[in-house]
mmCIF file of C-alpha atoms in Angstrom:
data_model
loop_
_atom_site.group_PDB
_atom_site.id
_atom_site.type_symbol
_atom_site.label_atom_id
_atom_site.label_comp_id
_atom_site.label_asym_id
_atom_site.label_seq_id
_atom_site.Cartn_x
_atom_site.Cartn_y
_atom_site.Cartn_z
ATOM 1 C CA MET A 1 -16.338 -11.551 -14.238
ATOM 2 C CA ILE A 2 -16.828 -12.447 -10.585
ATOM 3 C CA TYR A 3 -20.628 -12.964 -10.660
ATOM 4 C CA LYS A 4 -23.621 -12.645 -12.913
ATOM 5 C CA ASP A 5 -27.367 -13.101 -12.497
ATOM 6 C CA ASP A 6 -30.455 -11.944 -14.415
ATOM 7 C CA PHE A 7 -30.012 -8.262 -13.473
ATOM 8 C CA ILE A 8 -26.395 -7.437 -12.702
ATOM 9 C CA ASN A 9 -22.809 -8.530 -13.097
ATOM 10 C CA ILE A 10 -19.764 -7.905 -10.967
ATOM 11 C CA GLN A 11 -16.345 -7.270 -12.372
ATOM 12 C CA ARG A 12 -12.977 -6.637 -10.683
ATOM 13 C CA GLU A 13 -11.314 -3.341 -11.297
ATOM 14 C CA ASP A 14 -7.619 -3.621 -12.169
ATOM 15 C CA SER A 15 -6.251 -2.129 -8.950
ATOM 16 C CA TYR A 16 -4.031 -3.133 -6.001
ATOM 17 C CA LEU A 17 -7.038 -2.198 -3.800
ATOM 18 C CA PRO A 18 -10.130 -4.340 -3.327
ATOM 19 C CA TRP A 19 -12.299 -2.757 -6.017
ATOM 20 C CA VAL A 20 -15.293 -4.058 -7.895
ATOM 21 C CA LYS A 21 -17.762 -2.602 -10.423
ATOM 22 C CA ILE A 22 -21.388 -3.662 -10.370
ATOM 23 C CA PHE A 23 -22.933 -3.306 -13.849
ATOM 24 C CA THR A 24 -26.564 -3.704 -14.881
ATOM 25 C CA ASN A 25 -26.852 -6.364 -17.590
ATOM 26 C CA HIS A 26 -28.973 -4.116 -19.743
ATOM 27 C CA ALA A 27 -27.069 -1.023 -20.824
ATOM 28 C CA TYR A 28 -29.112 1.616 -18.926
ATOM 29 C CA LYS A 29 -27.492 5.016 -19.131
ATOM 30 C CA GLU A 30 -28.901 6.312 -15.807
ATOM 31 C CA LEU A 31 -30.042 4.804 -12.556
ATOM 32 C CA SER A 32 -33.478 6.310 -13.079
ATOM 33 C CA GLU A 33 -33.858 4.364 -16.338
ATOM 34 C CA CYS A 34 -33.501 0.992 -14.573
ATOM 35 C CA ASP A 35 -36.661 -1.090 -14.074
ATOM 36 C CA ASP A 36 -37.626 -1.699 -10.473
ATOM 37 C CA ASN A 37 -36.280 -5.243 -10.324
ATOM 38 C CA THR A 38 -32.855 -4.211 -11.656
ATOM 39 C CA ARG A 39 -32.624 -1.229 -9.419
ATOM 40 C CA ASN A 40 -33.609 -3.251 -6.343
ATOM 41 C CA ARG A 41 -31.085 -5.959 -7.191
ATOM 42 C CA LEU A 42 -28.388 -3.388 -7.852
ATOM 43 C CA PHE A 43 -28.791 -1.858 -4.371
ATOM 44 C CA GLU A 44 -29.117 -5.280 -2.711
ATOM 45 C CA VAL A 45 -25.846 -6.374 -4.242
ATOM 46 C CA LEU A 46 -24.181 -3.084 -3.457
ATOM 47 C CA LEU A 47 -24.955 -3.539 0.245
ATOM 48 C CA ILE A 48 -23.762 -7.141 0.141
ATOM 49 C CA VAL A 49 -20.487 -6.112 -1.473
ATOM 50 C CA GLU A 50 -19.958 -3.275 0.995
ATOM 51 C CA LYS A 51 -20.618 -5.454 4.052
ATOM 52 C CA THR A 52 -18.423 -8.260 2.748
ATOM 53 C CA MET A 53 -15.550 -5.830 2.054
ATOM 54 C CA LEU A 54 -15.946 -4.376 5.570
ATOM 55 C CA GLU A 55 -15.817 -7.798 7.223
ATOM 56 C CA PHE A 56 -13.094 -9.284 5.012
ATOM 57 C CA TYR A 57 -10.688 -6.370 4.662
ATOM 58 C CA ASN A 58 -11.498 -4.137 7.666
ATOM 59 C CA PRO A 59 -10.821 -0.961 5.604
ATOM 60 C CA THR A 60 -10.717 2.590 6.871
ATOM 61 C CA LYS A 61 -13.634 3.485 4.557
ATOM 62 C CA ILE A 62 -15.649 2.032 1.670
ATOM 63 C CA ASN A 63 -16.014 4.354 -1.321
ATOM 64 C CA ILE A 64 -19.050 4.045 -3.564
ATOM 65 C CA ALA A 65 -19.161 5.946 -6.912
ATOM 66 C CA SER A 66 -21.218 6.099 -10.088
ATOM 67 C CA PHE A 67 -19.886 8.303 -12.903
ATOM 68 C CA GLY A 68 -20.350 6.646 -16.235
ATOM 69 C CA ASN A 69 -18.819 9.517 -18.197
ATOM 70 C CA TYR A 70 -16.500 7.262 -20.170
ATOM 71 C CA VAL A 71 -18.714 4.197 -20.007
ATOM 72 C CA PRO A 72 -22.329 5.362 -20.322
ATOM 73 C CA HIS A 73 -23.617 1.996 -18.925
ATOM 74 C CA MET A 74 -25.012 2.072 -15.428
ATOM 75 C CA HIS A 75 -22.415 0.770 -12.992
ATOM 76 C CA ILE A 76 -21.286 1.415 -9.439
ATOM 77 C CA HIS A 77 -17.688 1.266 -8.146
ATOM 78 C CA VAL A 78 -17.152 -0.130 -4.695
ATOM 79 C CA THR A 79 -13.652 0.260 -3.301
ATOM 80 C CA ALA A 80 -12.086 -0.556 0.058
ATOM 81 C CA ARG A 81 -9.894 2.315 1.127
ATOM 82 C CA PHE A 82 -7.086 2.454 3.692
ATOM 83 C CA GLU A 83 -5.611 5.466 5.347
ATOM 84 C CA ASN A 84 -2.176 4.570 4.038
ATOM 85 C CA ASP A 85 -3.170 3.779 0.446
ATOM 86 C CA THR A 86 -1.644 5.753 -2.399
ATOM 87 C CA HIS A 87 -4.482 8.264 -2.691
ATOM 88 C CA TYR A 88 -6.213 8.391 0.676
ATOM 89 C CA PRO A 89 -8.194 10.479 1.632
ATOM 90 C CA ASN A 90 -8.518 11.702 -1.955
ATOM 91 C CA SER A 91 -10.293 10.015 -4.811
ATOM 92 C CA MET A 92 -8.548 7.137 -6.564
ATOM 93 C CA TRP A 93 -8.996 9.125 -9.767
ATOM 94 C CA GLY A 94 -7.031 12.023 -8.360
ATOM 95 C CA GLU A 95 -3.288 12.600 -7.792
ATOM 96 C CA ARG A 96 -1.242 9.905 -6.067
ATOM 97 C CA ILE A 97 0.085 11.306 -2.827
ATOM 98 C CA ARG A 98 2.348 8.542 -1.467
ATOM 99 C CA ASP A 99 3.838 5.138 -2.155
ATOM 100 C CA CYS A 100 2.486 2.273 -0.138
ATOM 101 C CA GLU A 101 2.514 -1.474 0.247
ATOM 102 C CA LEU A 102 -0.624 -2.946 1.666
ATOM 103 C CA ASN A 103 -0.603 -6.485 2.990
ATOM 104 C CA LEU A 104 -4.187 -7.414 2.202
ATOM 105 C CA PRO A 105 -5.991 -10.746 2.240
ATOM 106 C CA ASN A 106 -6.339 -12.524 -1.086
ATOM 107 C CA PHE A 107 -8.968 -11.056 -3.447
ATOM 108 C CA ASP A 108 -9.905 -14.530 -4.775
ATOM 109 C CA GLU A 109 -10.851 -15.527 -1.206
ATOM 110 C CA PHE A 110 -12.960 -12.378 -0.910
ATOM 111 C CA SER A 111 -14.603 -13.199 -4.236
ATOM 112 C CA LYS A 112 -15.575 -16.715 -3.078
ATOM 113 C CA ILE A 113 -17.166 -15.330 0.105
ATOM 114 C CA LEU A 114 -18.939 -12.636 -1.876
ATOM 115 C CA VAL A 115 -20.371 -15.072 -4.409
ATOM 116 C CA SER A 116 -21.602 -17.325 -1.628
ATOM 117 C CA ARG A 117 -23.631 -14.376 -0.201
ATOM 118 C CA LEU A 118 -25.100 -13.344 -3.452
#
């Protein structure tokens, strides 16, 4: 767990890429089920995560996704993508198309900056 407040919590995805998941604390199945305060906080945090990733990692693109097919608890994936990562430009859930070694700044440092902005 990277961060938690009254509405959401942020967890790191197990990946070599900078990748976090923002969960609602209450197990809403769909975004439309969220109360206004939770939904507002979810989007506020999503934008803070995105901006912080852009500044800290300078990625080619930020990917934002919400599926919840395996975990029917409202959450949003936020991933920094790089044109030479193993799957780019395809989805990280798709077929790996190359080997790569990215020399990225430390995720713990990113987390500290992120938490200070939340």
